């Protein structure tokens, strides 16, 4: 178990060190009333894991497109950027316990 946690932390740090671009969310990106938003579930698999961090990196680098950028706007400022990615990493490392994070 410790090896898995250490591997996840090292992977997260490596991903966090990668330069990224900034995306801006708009009203068109909002979720309709029948859909539940799972903040941080970037790959839409129903759970928040390290694979979401990898998908987030791809989003920021323009290699992956989200149908709803709300899931990636983890500080709810209508901008998807490296700050949101850091919040996701903090959540994955259990530094913070809830998403979105507005603290």
Tab-separated table of N, CA, C and O in Angstrom:
chain	number	residue	atom	x	y	z
A	1	UNK	N	0.820	-1.195	0.000
A	1	UNK	CA	0.000	0.000	0.000
A	1	UNK	C	0.861	1.255	0.000
A	1	UNK	O	0.569	2.193	-0.701
A	2	UNK	N	1.947	1.268	0.795
A	2	UNK	CA	2.816	2.439	0.838
A	2	UNK	C	3.471	2.687	-0.515
A	2	UNK	O	3.616	3.825	-0.930
A	3	UNK	N	3.867	1.604	-1.198
A	3	UNK	CA	4.506	1.747	-2.504
A	3	UNK	C	3.545	2.381	-3.503
A	3	UNK	O	3.946	3.210	-4.298
A	4	UNK	N	2.274	1.984	-3.466
A	4	UNK	CA	1.289	2.547	-4.374
A	4	UNK	C	1.091	4.038	-4.100
A	4	UNK	O	1.000	4.831	-5.011
A	5	UNK	N	1.020	4.416	-2.819
A	5	UNK	CA	0.846	5.824	-2.466
A	5	UNK	C	2.051	6.646	-2.899
A	5	UNK	O	1.912	7.731	-3.437
A	6	UNK	N	3.258	6.113	-2.663
A	6	UNK	CA	4.468	6.825	-3.077
A	6	UNK	C	4.522	6.968	-4.585
A	6	UNK	O	4.878	8.032	-5.098
A	7	UNK	N	4.163	5.912	-5.307
A	7	UNK	CA	4.150	5.979	-6.768
A	7	UNK	C	3.153	7.029	-7.241
A	7	UNK	O	3.434	7.798	-8.165
A	8	UNK	N	1.998	7.087	-6.603
A	8	UNK	CA	0.988	8.079	-6.978
A	8	UNK	C	1.482	9.490	-6.700
A	8	UNK	O	1.282	10.398	-7.501
A	9	UNK	N	2.150	9.671	-5.570
A	9	UNK	CA	2.668	11.003	-5.230
A	9	UNK	C	3.755	11.426	-6.213
A	9	UNK	O	3.756	12.543	-6.703
A	10	UNK	N	4.681	10.518	-6.531
A	10	UNK	CA	5.733	10.852	-7.492
A	10	UNK	C	5.163	11.153	-8.869
A	10	UNK	O	5.590	12.085	-9.542
A	11	UNK	N	4.163	10.389	-9.283
A	11	UNK	CA	3.522	10.642	-10.574
A	11	UNK	C	2.827	12.001	-10.563
A	11	UNK	O	2.904	12.760	-11.526
A	12	UNK	N	2.150	12.311	-9.478
A	12	UNK	CA	1.450	13.590	-9.367
A	12	UNK	C	2.427	14.752	-9.404
A	12	UNK	O	2.179	15.771	-10.058
A	13	UNK	N	3.556	14.615	-8.729
A	13	UNK	CA	4.564	15.683	-8.736
A	13	UNK	C	5.139	15.859	-10.132
A	13	UNK	O	5.326	16.979	-10.606
A	14	UNK	N	5.391	14.755	-10.825
A	14	UNK	CA	5.921	14.841	-12.186
A	14	UNK	C	4.929	15.528	-13.109
A	14	UNK	O	5.305	16.371	-13.929
A	15	UNK	N	3.671	15.205	-12.953
A	15	UNK	CA	2.639	15.828	-13.781
A	15	UNK	C	2.518	17.305	-13.437
A	15	UNK	O	2.397	18.153	-14.310
A	16	UNK	N	2.591	17.626	-12.160
A	16	UNK	CA	2.445	19.018	-11.724
A	16	UNK	C	3.575	19.891	-12.240
A	16	UNK	O	3.406	21.094	-12.420
A	17	UNK	N	4.719	19.321	-12.516
A	17	UNK	CA	5.861	20.096	-12.976
A	17	UNK	C	5.793	20.416	-14.465
A	17	UNK	O	6.573	21.221	-14.965
A	18	UNK	N	4.847	19.833	-15.182
A	18	UNK	CA	4.727	20.039	-16.619
A	18	UNK	C	4.052	21.377	-16.906
A	18	UNK	O	3.037	21.700	-16.308
A	19	UNK	N	4.611	22.181	-17.849
A	19	UNK	CA	3.973	23.454	-18.195
A	19	UNK	C	2.605	23.216	-18.825
A	19	UNK	O	2.418	22.255	-19.562
A	20	UNK	N	1.652	24.082	-18.508
A	20	UNK	CA	0.294	23.917	-19.016
A	20	UNK	C	-0.257	25.242	-19.516
A	20	UNK	O	0.244	26.307	-19.200
A	21	UNK	N	-1.321	25.137	-20.298
A	21	UNK	CA	-2.006	26.326	-20.775
A	21	UNK	C	-3.207	26.617	-19.877
A	21	UNK	O	-3.499	25.871	-18.964
A	22	UNK	N	-3.920	27.687	-20.168
A	22	UNK	CA	-5.094	28.070	-19.400
A	22	UNK	C	-6.316	28.015	-20.301
A	22	UNK	O	-6.274	28.455	-21.438
A	23	UNK	N	-7.406	27.476	-19.804
A	23	UNK	CA	-8.665	27.421	-20.535
A	23	UNK	C	-9.697	28.209	-19.755
A	23	UNK	O	-9.691	28.220	-18.535
A	24	UNK	N	-10.598	28.849	-20.467
A	24	UNK	CA	-11.648	29.614	-19.817
A	24	UNK	C	-12.980	28.928	-20.050
A	24	UNK	O	-13.319	28.600	-21.184
A	25	UNK	N	-13.715	28.702	-18.990
A	25	UNK	CA	-15.042	28.104	-19.088
A	25	UNK	C	-16.057	29.206	-19.373
A	25	UNK	O	-15.820	30.372	-19.091
A	26	UNK	N	-17.176	28.815	-19.942
A	26	UNK	CA	-18.228	29.787	-20.236
A	26	UNK	C	-19.570	29.212	-19.813
A	26	UNK	O	-19.660	28.063	-19.379
A	27	UNK	N	-20.603	29.991	-19.970
A	27	UNK	CA	-21.947	29.545	-19.594
A	27	UNK	C	-22.358	28.312	-20.396
A	27	UNK	O	-23.084	27.457	-19.902
A	28	UNK	N	-21.869	28.177	-21.627
A	28	UNK	CA	-22.200	27.021	-22.447
A	28	UNK	C	-21.623	25.739	-21.871
A	28	UNK	O	-22.053	24.647	-22.200
A	29	UNK	N	-20.611	25.843	-21.025
A	29	UNK	CA	-19.972	24.675	-20.439
A	29	UNK	C	-20.693	24.161	-19.210
A	29	UNK	O	-20.306	23.148	-18.654
A	30	UNK	N	-21.728	24.845	-18.773
A	30	UNK	CA	-22.403	24.422	-17.549
A	30	UNK	C	-23.189	23.133	-17.778
A	30	UNK	O	-23.570	22.800	-18.891
A	31	UNK	N	-23.439	22.424	-16.706
A	31	UNK	CA	-24.129	21.143	-16.762
A	31	UNK	C	-25.628	21.374	-16.733
A	31	UNK	O	-26.107	22.241	-16.017
A	32	UNK	N	-26.391	20.582	-17.503
A	32	UNK	CA	-27.834	20.759	-17.440
A	32	UNK	C	-28.360	20.172	-16.128
A	32	UNK	O	-27.686	19.413	-15.450
A	33	UNK	N	-29.568	20.527	-15.761
A	33	UNK	CA	-30.111	20.221	-14.437
A	33	UNK	C	-30.249	18.725	-14.167
A	33	UNK	O	-30.315	18.308	-13.020
A	34	UNK	N	-30.277	17.898	-15.206
A	34	UNK	CA	-30.448	16.460	-14.997
A	34	UNK	C	-29.124	15.734	-14.785
A	34	UNK	O	-29.108	14.558	-14.490
A	35	UNK	N	-28.013	16.429	-14.924
A	35	UNK	CA	-26.702	15.813	-14.790
A	35	UNK	C	-26.067	16.218	-13.462
A	35	UNK	O	-26.116	17.361	-13.070
A	36	UNK	N	-25.481	15.252	-12.788
A	36	UNK	CA	-24.767	15.539	-11.556
A	36	UNK	C	-23.301	15.745	-11.883
A	36	UNK	O	-22.684	14.919	-12.532
A	37	UNK	N	-22.741	16.857	-11.432
A	37	UNK	CA	-21.344	17.150	-11.662
A	37	UNK	C	-20.507	16.495	-10.584
A	37	UNK	O	-20.759	16.684	-9.398
A	38	UNK	N	-19.535	15.714	-10.994
A	38	UNK	CA	-18.558	15.161	-10.062
A	38	UNK	C	-17.269	15.925	-10.310
A	38	UNK	O	-16.534	15.639	-11.252
A	39	UNK	N	-17.055	16.957	-9.495
A	39	UNK	CA	-15.861	17.765	-9.657
A	39	UNK	C	-14.617	16.887	-9.546
A	39	UNK	O	-14.514	16.084	-8.623
A	40	UNK	N	-13.698	17.038	-10.498
A	40	UNK	CA	-12.457	16.279	-10.486
A	40	UNK	C	-12.507	15.000	-11.295
A	40	UNK	O	-11.476	14.417	-11.593
A	41	UNK	N	-13.693	14.548	-11.686
A	41	UNK	CA	-13.819	13.335	-12.492
A	41	UNK	C	-13.629	13.703	-13.962
A	41	UNK	O	-14.563	13.713	-14.748
A	42	UNK	N	-12.404	13.990	-14.319
A	42	UNK	CA	-12.074	14.502	-15.644
A	42	UNK	C	-12.357	13.475	-16.737
A	42	UNK	O	-12.821	13.818	-17.816
A	43	UNK	N	-12.093	12.212	-16.469
A	43	UNK	CA	-12.293	11.178	-17.491
A	43	UNK	C	-13.689	10.552	-17.449
A	43	UNK	O	-13.965	9.600	-18.158
A	44	UNK	N	-14.560	11.078	-16.614
A	44	UNK	CA	-15.970	10.673	-16.538
A	44	UNK	C	-16.185	9.189	-16.268
A	44	UNK	O	-17.111	8.584	-16.791
A	45	UNK	N	-15.349	8.594	-15.415
A	45	UNK	CA	-15.529	7.182	-15.103
A	45	UNK	C	-16.254	6.971	-13.779
A	45	UNK	O	-16.413	5.844	-13.320
A	46	UNK	N	-16.689	8.044	-13.139
A	46	UNK	CA	-17.462	7.941	-11.918
A	46	UNK	C	-16.654	7.988	-10.639
A	46	UNK	O	-17.218	7.956	-9.552
A	47	UNK	N	-15.326	8.054	-10.734
A	47	UNK	CA	-14.491	8.159	-9.542
A	47	UNK	C	-13.328	9.107	-9.815
A	47	UNK	O	-12.988	9.377	-10.966
A	48	UNK	N	-12.735	9.608	-8.751
A	48	UNK	CA	-11.625	10.543	-8.875
A	48	UNK	C	-10.355	9.805	-8.485
A	48	UNK	O	-10.185	9.416	-7.324
A	49	UNK	N	-9.491	9.582	-9.483
A	49	UNK	CA	-8.268	8.815	-9.280
A	49	UNK	C	-7.100	9.505	-9.987
A	49	UNK	O	-7.279	10.556	-10.621
A	50	UNK	N	-5.946	8.898	-9.916
A	50	UNK	CA	-4.766	9.439	-10.573
A	50	UNK	C	-4.966	9.538	-12.085
A	50	UNK	O	-4.416	10.428	-12.733
A	51	UNK	N	-5.792	8.681	-12.649
A	51	UNK	CA	-6.057	8.753	-14.087
A	51	UNK	C	-6.754	10.064	-14.452
A	51	UNK	O	-6.606	10.565	-15.572
A	52	UNK	N	-7.482	10.649	-13.518
A	52	UNK	CA	-8.088	11.959	-13.759
A	52	UNK	C	-7.009	13.042	-13.846
A	52	UNK	O	-7.126	13.981	-14.624
A	53	UNK	N	-5.964	12.897	-13.061
A	53	UNK	CA	-4.855	13.842	-13.118
A	53	UNK	C	-4.159	13.768	-14.475
A	53	UNK	O	-3.795	14.790	-15.060
A	54	UNK	N	-3.998	12.555	-14.988
A	54	UNK	CA	-3.392	12.373	-16.312
A	54	UNK	C	-4.294	12.997	-17.381
A	54	UNK	O	-3.818	13.709	-18.272
A	55	UNK	N	-5.590	12.749	-17.280
A	55	UNK	CA	-6.536	13.333	-18.233
A	55	UNK	C	-6.537	14.857	-18.135
A	55	UNK	O	-6.621	15.559	-19.144
A	56	UNK	N	-6.418	15.390	-16.910
A	56	UNK	CA	-6.376	16.843	-16.706
A	56	UNK	C	-5.185	17.441	-17.442
A	56	UNK	O	-5.282	18.475	-18.097
A	57	UNK	N	-4.048	16.785	-17.326
A	57	UNK	CA	-2.839	17.243	-18.024
A	57	UNK	C	-3.086	17.302	-19.525
A	57	UNK	O	-2.706	18.270	-20.198
A	58	UNK	N	-3.743	16.294	-20.050
A	58	UNK	CA	-4.054	16.258	-21.485
A	58	UNK	C	-5.017	17.369	-21.866
A	58	UNK	O	-4.906	17.956	-22.942
A	59	UNK	N	-5.971	17.670	-21.004
A	59	UNK	CA	-6.898	18.781	-21.257
A	59	UNK	C	-6.120	20.093	-21.358
A	59	UNK	O	-6.300	20.870	-22.298
A	60	UNK	N	-5.249	20.324	-20.392
A	60	UNK	CA	-4.491	21.577	-20.373
A	60	UNK	C	-3.529	21.698	-21.549
A	60	UNK	O	-3.219	22.804	-21.988
A	61	UNK	N	-3.076	20.565	-22.067
A	61	UNK	CA	-2.169	20.579	-23.214
A	61	UNK	C	-2.891	20.493	-24.546
A	61	UNK	O	-2.257	20.400	-25.595
A	62	UNK	N	-4.227	20.495	-24.511
A	62	UNK	CA	-5.007	20.468	-25.746
A	62	UNK	C	-5.101	19.103	-26.401
A	62	UNK	O	-5.504	18.997	-27.553
A	63	UNK	N	-4.770	18.048	-25.681
A	63	UNK	CA	-4.812	16.700	-26.239
A	63	UNK	C	-6.120	15.974	-25.923
A	63	UNK	O	-6.340	14.873	-26.417
A	64	UNK	N	-6.956	16.552	-25.089
A	64	UNK	CA	-8.193	15.915	-24.643
A	64	UNK	C	-9.222	17.020	-24.474
A	64	UNK	O	-8.916	18.060	-23.896
A	65	UNK	N	-10.419	16.802	-24.979
A	65	UNK	CA	-11.470	17.806	-24.887
A	65	UNK	C	-12.574	17.321	-23.959
A	65	UNK	O	-12.988	16.169	-24.037
A	66	UNK	N	-13.025	18.192	-23.097
A	66	UNK	CA	-14.127	17.869	-22.195
A	66	UNK	C	-15.429	18.377	-22.780
A	66	UNK	O	-15.475	19.451	-23.365
A	67	UNK	N	-16.497	17.628	-22.579
A	67	UNK	CA	-17.810	18.117	-23.001
A	67	UNK	C	-18.348	19.111	-21.978
A	67	UNK	O	-19.206	19.921	-22.288
A	68	UNK	N	-17.824	19.044	-20.756
A	68	UNK	CA	-18.257	19.932	-19.680
A	68	UNK	C	-17.038	20.331	-18.859
A	68	UNK	O	-16.520	19.531	-18.085
A	69	UNK	N	-16.572	21.551	-19.032
A	69	UNK	CA	-15.384	22.014	-18.312
A	69	UNK	C	-15.655	22.308	-16.843
A	69	UNK	O	-14.739	22.530	-16.076
A	70	UNK	N	-16.908	22.258	-16.425
A	70	UNK	CA	-17.247	22.481	-15.024
A	70	UNK	C	-16.543	21.474	-14.120
A	70	UNK	O	-16.097	21.820	-13.035
A	71	UNK	N	-16.399	20.230	-14.576
A	71	UNK	CA	-15.765	19.193	-13.755
A	71	UNK	C	-14.301	19.503	-13.468
A	71	UNK	O	-13.728	19.005	-12.502
A	72	UNK	N	-13.685	20.334	-14.311
A	72	UNK	CA	-12.265	20.664	-14.152
A	72	UNK	C	-12.049	22.009	-13.465
A	72	UNK	O	-10.928	22.323	-13.077
A	73	UNK	N	-13.092	22.786	-13.291
A	73	UNK	CA	-12.980	24.102	-12.641
A	73	UNK	C	-13.104	23.903	-11.134
A	73	UNK	O	-14.127	24.179	-10.528
A	74	UNK	N	-12.044	23.423	-10.519
A	74	UNK	CA	-12.102	22.961	-9.141
A	74	UNK	C	-12.087	24.060	-8.097
A	74	UNK	O	-12.343	23.799	-6.926
A	75	UNK	N	-11.792	25.301	-8.495
A	75	UNK	CA	-11.896	26.420	-7.561
A	75	UNK	C	-13.033	27.356	-7.955
A	75	UNK	O	-13.175	28.434	-7.414
A	76	UNK	N	-13.840	26.934	-8.896
A	76	UNK	CA	-15.065	27.601	-9.340
A	76	UNK	C	-14.837	29.080	-9.663
A	76	UNK	O	-15.576	29.950	-9.229
A	77	UNK	N	-13.798	29.344	-10.458
A	77	UNK	CA	-13.540	30.726	-10.882
A	77	UNK	C	-13.727	30.896	-12.385
A	77	UNK	O	-13.326	31.899	-12.944
A	78	UNK	N	-14.329	29.919	-13.040
A	78	UNK	CA	-14.617	29.915	-14.470
A	78	UNK	C	-13.366	29.923	-15.337
A	78	UNK	O	-13.414	30.289	-16.506
A	79	UNK	N	-12.243	29.498	-14.769
A	79	UNK	CA	-10.999	29.335	-15.507
A	79	UNK	C	-10.437	27.966	-15.143
A	79	UNK	O	-10.330	27.634	-13.975
A	80	UNK	N	-10.106	27.186	-16.158
A	80	UNK	CA	-9.484	25.883	-15.926
A	80	UNK	C	-7.998	26.050	-16.208
A	80	UNK	O	-7.601	26.320	-17.337
A	81	UNK	N	-7.197	25.926	-15.154
A	81	UNK	CA	-5.763	26.171	-15.302
A	81	UNK	C	-4.960	25.325	-14.324
A	81	UNK	O	-5.493	24.410	-13.695
A	82	UNK	N	-3.683	25.641	-14.199
A	82	UNK	CA	-2.784	24.883	-13.329
A	82	UNK	C	-3.232	24.912	-11.871
A	82	UNK	O	-2.995	23.954	-11.128
A	83	UNK	N	-3.893	25.972	-11.443
A	83	UNK	CA	-4.384	26.040	-10.061
A	83	UNK	C	-5.407	24.930	-9.808
A	83	UNK	O	-5.395	24.294	-8.750
A	84	UNK	N	-6.265	24.684	-10.772
A	84	UNK	CA	-7.248	23.603	-10.639
A	84	UNK	C	-6.552	22.244	-10.589
A	84	UNK	O	-6.944	21.366	-9.833
A	85	UNK	N	-5.522	22.106	-11.388
A	85	UNK	CA	-4.766	20.855	-11.386
A	85	UNK	C	-4.109	20.613	-10.031
A	85	UNK	O	-4.110	19.498	-9.509
A	86	UNK	N	-3.589	21.671	-9.424
A	86	UNK	CA	-2.979	21.551	-8.099
A	86	UNK	C	-4.020	21.166	-7.052
A	86	UNK	O	-3.724	20.380	-6.144
A	87	UNK	N	-5.215	21.687	-7.186
A	87	UNK	CA	-6.295	21.322	-6.267
A	87	UNK	C	-6.632	19.841	-6.417
A	87	UNK	O	-6.816	19.127	-5.429
A	88	UNK	N	-6.693	19.357	-7.655
A	88	UNK	CA	-6.953	17.937	-7.882
A	88	UNK	C	-5.866	17.081	-7.243
A	88	UNK	O	-6.157	16.082	-6.572
A	89	UNK	N	-4.617	17.467	-7.408
A	89	UNK	CA	-3.509	16.714	-6.806
A	89	UNK	C	-3.598	16.730	-5.280
A	89	UNK	O	-3.379	15.706	-4.631
A	90	UNK	N	-3.955	17.879	-4.715
A	90	UNK	CA	-4.108	17.968	-3.258
A	90	UNK	C	-5.235	17.057	-2.785
A	90	UNK	O	-5.138	16.415	-1.732
A	91	UNK	N	-6.299	16.982	-3.554
A	91	UNK	CA	-7.406	16.089	-3.212
A	91	UNK	C	-6.961	14.635	-3.283
A	91	UNK	O	-7.246	13.839	-2.385
A	92	UNK	N	-6.243	14.281	-4.333
A	92	UNK	CA	-5.779	12.903	-4.493
A	92	UNK	C	-4.807	12.495	-3.388
A	92	UNK	O	-4.781	11.339	-2.969
A	93	UNK	N	-4.023	13.449	-2.894
A	93	UNK	CA	-3.075	13.167	-1.813
A	93	UNK	C	-3.714	13.360	-0.442
A	93	UNK	O	-3.044	13.314	0.580
A	94	UNK	N	-5.022	13.605	-0.429
A	94	UNK	CA	-5.823	13.757	0.784
A	94	UNK	C	-5.385	14.935	1.652
A	94	UNK	O	-5.556	14.930	2.863
A	95	UNK	N	-4.864	15.979	0.996
A	95	UNK	CA	-4.543	17.223	1.698
A	95	UNK	C	-5.821	18.021	1.903
A	95	UNK	O	-5.999	18.671	2.925
A	96	UNK	N	-6.707	17.968	0.918
A	96	UNK	CA	-8.047	18.552	1.045
A	96	UNK	C	-9.052	17.422	0.884
A	96	UNK	O	-8.763	16.397	0.278
A	97	UNK	N	-10.252	17.615	1.433
A	97	UNK	CA	-11.198	16.504	1.455
A	97	UNK	C	-12.442	16.700	0.596
A	97	UNK	O	-13.227	15.753	0.449
A	98	UNK	N	-12.656	17.889	0.046
A	98	UNK	CA	-13.850	18.113	-0.757
A	98	UNK	C	-13.521	18.891	-2.028
A	98	UNK	O	-12.591	19.681	-2.061
A	99	UNK	N	-14.312	18.640	-3.051
A	99	UNK	CA	-14.239	19.395	-4.298
A	99	UNK	C	-15.645	19.843	-4.633
A	99	UNK	O	-16.589	19.097	-4.412
A	100	UNK	N	-15.846	21.039	-5.159
A	100	UNK	CA	-14.801	22.029	-5.468
A	100	UNK	C	-14.206	22.604	-4.184
A	100	UNK	O	-14.820	22.563	-3.129
A	101	UNK	N	-13.018	23.151	-4.335
A	101	UNK	CA	-12.299	23.721	-3.208
A	101	UNK	C	-12.299	25.230	-3.337
A	101	UNK	O	-11.798	25.775	-4.318
A	102	UNK	N	-12.862	25.892	-2.363
A	102	UNK	CA	-12.933	27.357	-2.409
A	102	UNK	C	-12.213	27.979	-1.228
A	102	UNK	O	-12.353	29.164	-0.969
A	103	UNK	N	-11.450	27.185	-0.495
A	103	UNK	CA	-10.798	27.637	0.717
A	103	UNK	C	-9.569	28.370	0.471
A	103	UNK	O	-9.003	29.142	1.080
